[in-house]
Coordinates of C-alpha atoms and ligand atoms in Angstrom, one line a residue:
M1 CA -32.2 -2.3 29.6
S2 CA -30.0 -3.9 26.9
K3 CA -31.0 -7.7 26.7
K4 CA -28.3 -9.9 28.2
I5 CA -26.3 -12.3 25.5
S6 CA -25.3 -15.6 27.5
L7 CA -22.1 -17.2 26.6
T8 CA -24.1 -20.2 25.1
R9 CA -26.1 -17.4 22.8
Y10 CA -23.0 -16.1 21.5
L11 CA -21.1 -19.1 20.6
V12 CA -24.4 -20.5 18.6
E13 CA -25.0 -16.8 16.8
Q14 CA -21.4 -16.7 15.6
Q15 CA -21.6 -20.5 14.6
R16 CA -24.6 -19.2 12.7
V17 CA -22.5 -16.3 10.9
D18 CA -19.2 -17.6 10.6
G19 CA -19.0 -21.4 11.1
H20 CA -16.0 -21.2 13.3
I21 CA -17.5 -22.8 16.1
P22 CA -18.7 -26.5 15.5
S23 CA -20.9 -28.1 18.0
Q24 CA -18.3 -30.4 19.5
L25 CA -16.1 -27.1 20.0
R26 CA -19.3 -25.3 21.3
L27 CA -19.4 -28.0 23.9
L28 CA -16.1 -27.9 25.1
L29 CA -16.0 -24.1 25.6
E30 CA -19.1 -24.1 27.5
V31 CA -17.7 -26.9 29.6
V32 CA -14.3 -24.8 30.5
A33 CA -16.5 -21.7 31.1
R34 CA -18.5 -24.0 33.6
A35 CA -15.4 -25.2 35.2
C36 CA -14.1 -21.6 35.4
K37 CA -17.2 -21.0 37.3
N38 CA -16.4 -23.4 39.9
I39 CA -12.7 -22.4 40.2
S40 CA -14.0 -18.9 40.9
Q41 CA -16.2 -20.1 43.4
A42 CA -13.5 -22.2 45.3
V43 CA -11.1 -19.2 45.0
N44 CA -13.7 -16.7 46.4
K45 CA -14.0 -18.5 49.4
G46 CA -10.2 -18.1 50.3
A47 CA -9.6 -18.6 53.8
L48 CA -13.3 -19.5 54.7
G49 CA -12.9 -22.6 52.2
G50 CA -9.7 -24.1 53.7
V51 CA -7.9 -23.6 50.2
L52 CA -5.2 -20.9 50.8
G53 CA -1.6 -22.0 51.1
T54 CA 0.5 -24.8 49.8
A55 CA -0.3 -28.5 49.1
H56 CA 3.3 -29.2 50.1
S57 CA 4.3 -30.7 46.5
E58 CA 5.7 -29.7 43.4
N59 CA 4.3 -29.7 39.8
V60 CA 6.6 -30.6 36.9
Q61 CA 8.2 -27.1 36.9
G62 CA 9.9 -27.6 40.4
E63 CA 7.4 -25.1 41.9
I64 CA 5.8 -25.5 45.1
Q65 CA 2.1 -26.0 44.5
K66 CA -0.7 -24.2 46.2
K67 CA -3.9 -26.0 47.2
L68 CA -5.7 -24.3 44.6
D69 CA -3.7 -25.2 41.8
I70 CA -4.8 -28.7 42.4
I71 CA -8.3 -28.0 42.9
A72 CA -8.4 -26.1 39.7
N73 CA -6.6 -28.9 37.8
E74 CA -9.1 -31.5 39.2
V75 CA -11.7 -29.3 38.3
L76 CA -10.9 -28.9 34.7
I77 CA -9.6 -32.3 34.1
E78 CA -13.2 -33.8 35.9
A79 CA -15.4 -31.0 34.2
N80 CA -14.0 -32.4 30.5
E81 CA -13.2 -36.0 30.7
W82 CA -16.3 -37.5 30.1
G83 CA -18.2 -34.9 27.3
G84 CA -16.8 -36.8 24.5
H85 CA -15.2 -33.4 22.5
L86 CA -11.6 -34.2 23.8
A87 CA -9.1 -36.8 23.0
A88 CA -6.8 -35.7 25.5
M89 CA -5.7 -33.2 28.0
A90 CA -2.6 -31.3 29.0
S91 CA -1.7 -28.8 32.2
E92 CA 0.9 -27.0 34.1
E93 CA 0.4 -29.3 36.9
M94 CA 0.7 -32.6 35.4
D95 CA 4.0 -34.0 33.9
A96 CA 2.3 -36.4 31.2
I97 CA -0.8 -35.8 29.3
Y98 CA -3.9 -36.8 30.4
V99 CA -5.5 -39.0 27.9
V100 CA -9.4 -39.4 28.3
P101 CA -10.2 -42.8 30.0
N102 CA -11.2 -45.7 27.4
R103 CA -14.7 -45.7 29.9
Y104 CA -15.6 -42.3 27.7
P105 CA -15.6 -41.4 24.3
K106 CA -12.8 -39.2 22.7
G107 CA -13.4 -36.7 20.8
E108 CA -11.3 -34.5 18.1
Y109 CA -9.9 -31.9 20.2
L110 CA -7.0 -31.3 22.9
L111 CA -7.3 -28.8 26.0
L112 CA -4.3 -26.9 27.3
F113 CA -4.2 -25.4 30.4
D114 CA -2.7 -23.6 33.1
P115 CA -5.2 -24.0 35.6
L116 CA -4.4 -21.2 38.1
D117 CA -2.1 -19.0 36.6
G118 CA -0.4 -16.3 39.4
S119 CA -1.0 -18.7 42.3
S120 CA 1.8 -16.5 44.4
N121 CA -0.9 -14.1 44.4
I122 CA -3.6 -16.3 46.0
D123 CA -2.5 -15.8 49.4
V124 CA -2.5 -12.0 49.3
N125 CA -5.9 -11.6 47.5
V126 CA -4.8 -10.3 44.2
S127 CA -6.2 -11.5 41.0
I128 CA -5.5 -14.9 39.3
G129 CA -6.6 -16.7 36.6
T130 CA -7.0 -19.9 34.3
I131 CA -5.5 -19.9 30.6
F132 CA -6.7 -22.6 28.2
S133 CA -5.8 -23.4 24.9
V134 CA -7.7 -25.4 22.3
L135 CA -6.0 -27.5 19.5
K136 CA -7.5 -30.1 17.4
M137 CA -5.9 -33.8 17.1
P138 CA -4.0 -34.4 13.9
E139 CA -6.0 -36.1 11.1
D140 CA -4.9 -39.8 11.7
D141 CA -6.4 -42.9 13.5
R142 CA -3.5 -43.9 15.9
G143 CA -3.6 -43.2 19.5
V144 CA -3.1 -40.1 20.9
D145 CA 0.8 -39.1 22.4
E146 CA 2.4 -35.6 23.3
G147 CA 3.7 -35.3 19.9
D148 CA -0.1 -34.4 19.3
F149 CA -0.1 -31.3 21.3
L150 CA 3.5 -30.0 19.6
Q151 CA 1.6 -27.9 17.1
P152 CA 2.7 -24.1 16.6
G153 CA 0.3 -21.7 18.2
R154 CA -1.1 -20.7 15.0
Q155 CA -3.0 -24.0 15.0
Q156 CA -5.2 -22.9 17.8
V157 CA -8.7 -23.2 17.3
A158 CA -9.8 -21.4 20.3
A159 CA -8.2 -19.6 23.4
G160 CA -9.2 -17.9 26.4
Y161 CA -8.8 -17.2 30.3
C162 CA -10.8 -16.4 33.1
V163 CA -9.8 -13.7 35.3
Y164 CA -10.5 -14.1 39.0
G165 CA -10.8 -10.8 40.2
P166 CA -13.2 -7.9 41.5
Q167 CA -15.1 -9.7 38.7
T168 CA -15.0 -13.1 37.0
T169 CA -14.2 -12.5 33.6
L170 CA -14.1 -14.9 31.0
V171 CA -12.2 -13.8 27.6
L172 CA -12.3 -16.0 24.2
T173 CA -11.4 -16.0 20.7
V174 CA -12.0 -18.4 18.4
G175 CA -10.4 -16.7 15.5
D176 CA -12.7 -13.8 14.8
G177 CA -11.9 -11.2 17.1
V178 CA -12.0 -11.2 21.0
A179 CA -14.8 -11.4 23.1
M180 CA -15.1 -10.7 26.9
F181 CA -18.2 -12.2 29.4
T182 CA -18.5 -11.1 32.8
L183 CA -20.1 -13.6 35.2
D184 CA -23.4 -12.7 36.5
R185 CA -23.5 -14.6 39.8
E186 CA -27.3 -14.0 40.5
Q187 CA -27.7 -16.0 37.4
G188 CA -24.8 -18.1 37.3
S189 CA -24.1 -17.5 33.7
F190 CA -21.4 -15.7 31.8
V191 CA -22.7 -12.5 30.0
L192 CA -21.2 -10.9 27.0
T193 CA -20.1 -7.7 28.0
Q194 CA -17.6 -6.6 25.2
E195 CA -16.4 -7.8 22.1
N196 CA -14.4 -6.9 18.8
I197 CA -12.1 -5.9 21.5
R198 CA -9.0 -3.7 19.9
I199 CA -5.6 -2.9 21.6
P200 CA -4.3 0.3 20.8
E201 CA -1.2 0.3 18.6
D202 CA 0.6 2.7 20.7
T203 CA 0.8 3.0 24.9
Q204 CA 2.8 4.6 27.6
E205 CA 2.5 1.7 30.1
F206 CA 4.7 -1.5 30.2
A207 CA 4.9 -4.3 32.7
I208 CA 8.0 -6.3 33.4
N209 CA 9.6 -7.4 36.6
M210 CA 12.1 -4.6 37.2
S211 CA 13.9 -6.8 39.7
N212 CA 15.5 -8.6 37.1
M213 CA 17.1 -5.6 35.2
R214 CA 20.7 -6.5 35.8
H215 CA 20.0 -10.0 34.3
W216 CA 18.4 -9.0 31.2
D217 CA 20.3 -8.8 27.6
A218 CA 20.9 -5.9 26.2
P219 CA 17.9 -5.2 23.8
V220 CA 15.6 -5.7 26.9
K221 CA 17.9 -3.1 28.9
R222 CA 17.8 -0.5 25.7
Y223 CA 14.1 -0.6 25.5
I224 CA 13.3 -0.1 29.4
D225 CA 15.9 2.4 29.7
E226 CA 14.5 4.4 27.0
C227 CA 11.0 4.1 28.6
L228 CA 12.5 5.4 31.9
A229 CA 14.2 8.5 30.4
G230 CA 10.7 9.6 29.5
R231 CA 9.9 12.9 27.6
E232 CA 13.4 14.0 28.1
G233 CA 14.4 10.6 26.6
P234 CA 14.7 9.2 23.0
R235 CA 10.8 8.5 23.7
G236 CA 10.1 11.7 24.1
K237 CA 7.2 10.7 26.2
D238 CA 6.7 9.2 29.8
F239 CA 5.9 5.7 30.6
N240 CA 4.1 4.3 33.4
M241 CA 5.1 0.8 35.0
R242 CA 2.9 -1.7 36.2
W243 CA 3.5 -5.4 37.3
I244 CA 0.8 -7.7 38.9
A245 CA 3.0 -10.6 38.6
S246 CA -0.3 -12.7 37.2
M247 CA -0.2 -12.8 33.6
V248 CA -3.9 -13.0 33.2
A249 CA -4.2 -9.7 35.3
D250 CA -1.7 -8.1 33.2
V251 CA -2.7 -9.3 29.8
H252 CA -6.6 -8.3 30.9
R253 CA -5.3 -4.8 31.6
I254 CA -3.5 -4.6 28.1
L255 CA -6.7 -6.0 26.3
T256 CA -8.6 -3.6 28.0
R257 CA -6.5 -0.3 27.7
G258 CA -3.2 -1.4 25.9
G259 CA 0.3 -1.5 27.0
V260 CA 3.5 -3.9 26.7
F261 CA 4.0 -7.1 28.7
M262 CA 7.5 -8.4 28.8
Y263 CA 8.9 -11.5 30.3
P264 CA 12.2 -12.2 28.6
W265 CA 15.4 -14.1 28.7
D266 CA 17.5 -13.5 31.7
A267 CA 20.9 -14.7 32.8
R268 CA 19.7 -16.1 36.2
E269 CA 18.7 -19.4 34.5
P270 CA 20.7 -18.9 31.0
N271 CA 19.6 -22.3 29.6
K272 CA 16.1 -21.2 29.9
P273 CA 14.8 -19.1 27.2
G274 CA 12.4 -17.2 29.6
K275 CA 9.9 -18.4 32.6
L276 CA 6.5 -18.3 31.0
R277 CA 5.4 -21.8 28.9
L278 CA 4.8 -21.3 25.4
M279 CA 1.8 -24.4 24.9
Y280 CA -0.5 -23.0 27.7
E281 CA 0.5 -19.4 28.7
A282 CA 2.0 -17.6 25.6
N283 CA 0.4 -19.3 22.8
P284 CA -3.4 -18.4 24.1
M285 CA -2.3 -15.4 25.3
A286 CA -0.5 -14.2 21.9
W287 CA -3.5 -15.5 20.0
L288 CA -5.8 -13.5 22.0
I289 CA -3.4 -10.2 21.6
E290 CA -3.6 -11.0 17.9
Q291 CA -6.7 -11.2 17.2
A292 CA -7.4 -7.7 19.4
G293 CA -4.9 -6.1 16.8
G294 CA -1.8 -6.2 18.8
A295 CA 1.7 -8.3 18.6
A296 CA 3.7 -11.0 20.2
T297 CA 7.2 -12.3 19.7
N298 CA 9.8 -14.0 21.8
G299 CA 12.1 -11.0 20.7
R300 CA 13.1 -12.5 17.5
Q301 CA 10.1 -14.5 16.2
R302 CA 6.1 -14.5 16.2
I303 CA 5.3 -16.6 19.3
L304 CA 2.4 -18.4 17.2
D305 CA 5.0 -19.5 14.6
I306 CA 7.1 -21.2 17.1
Q307 CA 7.4 -24.9 16.6
P308 CA 7.5 -26.6 20.2
S309 CA 9.8 -29.2 21.3
S310 CA 8.3 -30.3 24.1
L311 CA 5.1 -29.9 26.2
H312 CA 6.4 -27.6 29.3
E313 CA 9.0 -25.5 27.0
R314 CA 9.6 -22.1 28.1
V315 CA 9.9 -18.7 25.7
S316 CA 10.5 -15.1 26.1
V317 CA 7.5 -12.9 25.6
I318 CA 7.0 -9.5 24.2
L319 CA 3.3 -8.7 23.8
G320 CA 1.0 -6.1 23.6
S321 CA 0.3 -2.9 21.6
K322 CA 1.7 -3.5 18.0
N323 CA 3.9 -0.5 17.7
E324 CA 5.6 -1.0 21.0
V325 CA 6.1 -4.7 20.6
D326 CA 7.6 -4.1 17.2
R327 CA 10.1 -1.8 18.3
A328 CA 11.1 -3.9 21.2
T329 CA 11.4 -6.8 18.6
S330 CA 13.6 -4.6 16.4
Y331 CA 16.4 -3.9 18.7
H332 CA 16.9 -7.9 19.0
A333 CA 17.1 -7.8 14.9
P334 CA 20.9 -8.6 14.1
L335 CA 22.6 -5.1 13.1
Ligands
P6P1 P1 7.3 -13.3 38.6 C1 3.1 -16.6 37.6 O1 3.9 -17.3 38.4 C2 3.8 -16.2 36.1 O2 3.8 -17.6 35.5 C3 2.9 -15.4 35.4 O3 1.7 -15.3 35.7 C4 3.8 -14.1 35.6 O4 3.6 -13.1 34.8 C5 5.1 -14.3 36.1 O5 5.2 -15.9 36.4 C6 5.7 -13.6 37.3 O6 6.9 -13.8 37.4 O7 9.3 -13.8 37.9 O8 7.9 -11.4 38.6 O9 7.3 -13.6 40.1

């Protein structure tokens, strides 16, 4: 039986090796992992816990909140506010940033999260997850405000997600590759199950919501049409399609076996660049994908280079196996 390496041991040993993980960041990541464990327990109860269904409220996005959206948000806030490692938090479920109350010490990190991504899947027992991103407070001594969060994704110091599926799995990067930890429910701890994850540069599997096809821009239509044409078409090979409507689950599949995920701009809401949020969905996922050898663009530029202008701004997303992302992105390039 190979020895089990816990998340704590992994972080301590990574810090020894390359100093990427100062003690305050390690504390932050362990607190987030513990919060994800608590969210997993709430999710796993389902109907038995009275946590299914809607909360009869809307979030800042104007989306109906599920009870578990609010529970997950509260778990993350309560777990992180007192530890002294954070200055503030931002969440898909909250309009404004949450500044750590003055009764607690403030730290140098900013935590952003989608507390429960894919919540339309909660009531039908399909995998959902928590996505998180960590930034450092800019170097100055003034108070924290929303502007401190508006950093490009390449500034992240940690990013990850926890997928609540057949297993509860935490996937994490601090800039030195991607590691996967599976929750050992008997021990109550996350155990290292894979590290240095690499995404194949080629794939025959794409993920997109095909029902929006008539609304896509020409480059996306061209890319998907070529995949659908299969071996008789210009790609010369057949493609498979997956769409879980839970970004965490789709990205987890891509990190596990390759693929390309697309949520592009479409004409249904032409003033919005896309559906997904830059700061706490696209940026953390883009960094994980790049750290595993993949690529992530908005069709025209690297997602991690986008300078945010607002906390909840949306973005088009093409991410996954590098050669497919490069091809789809090249179709958007001006002729
Ligand atoms: P659609 C979930 O609501 C989410 O934000 C992502 O997790 C997912 O990829 C996407 O939206 C699904 O959107 O339009 O297919 O329901």
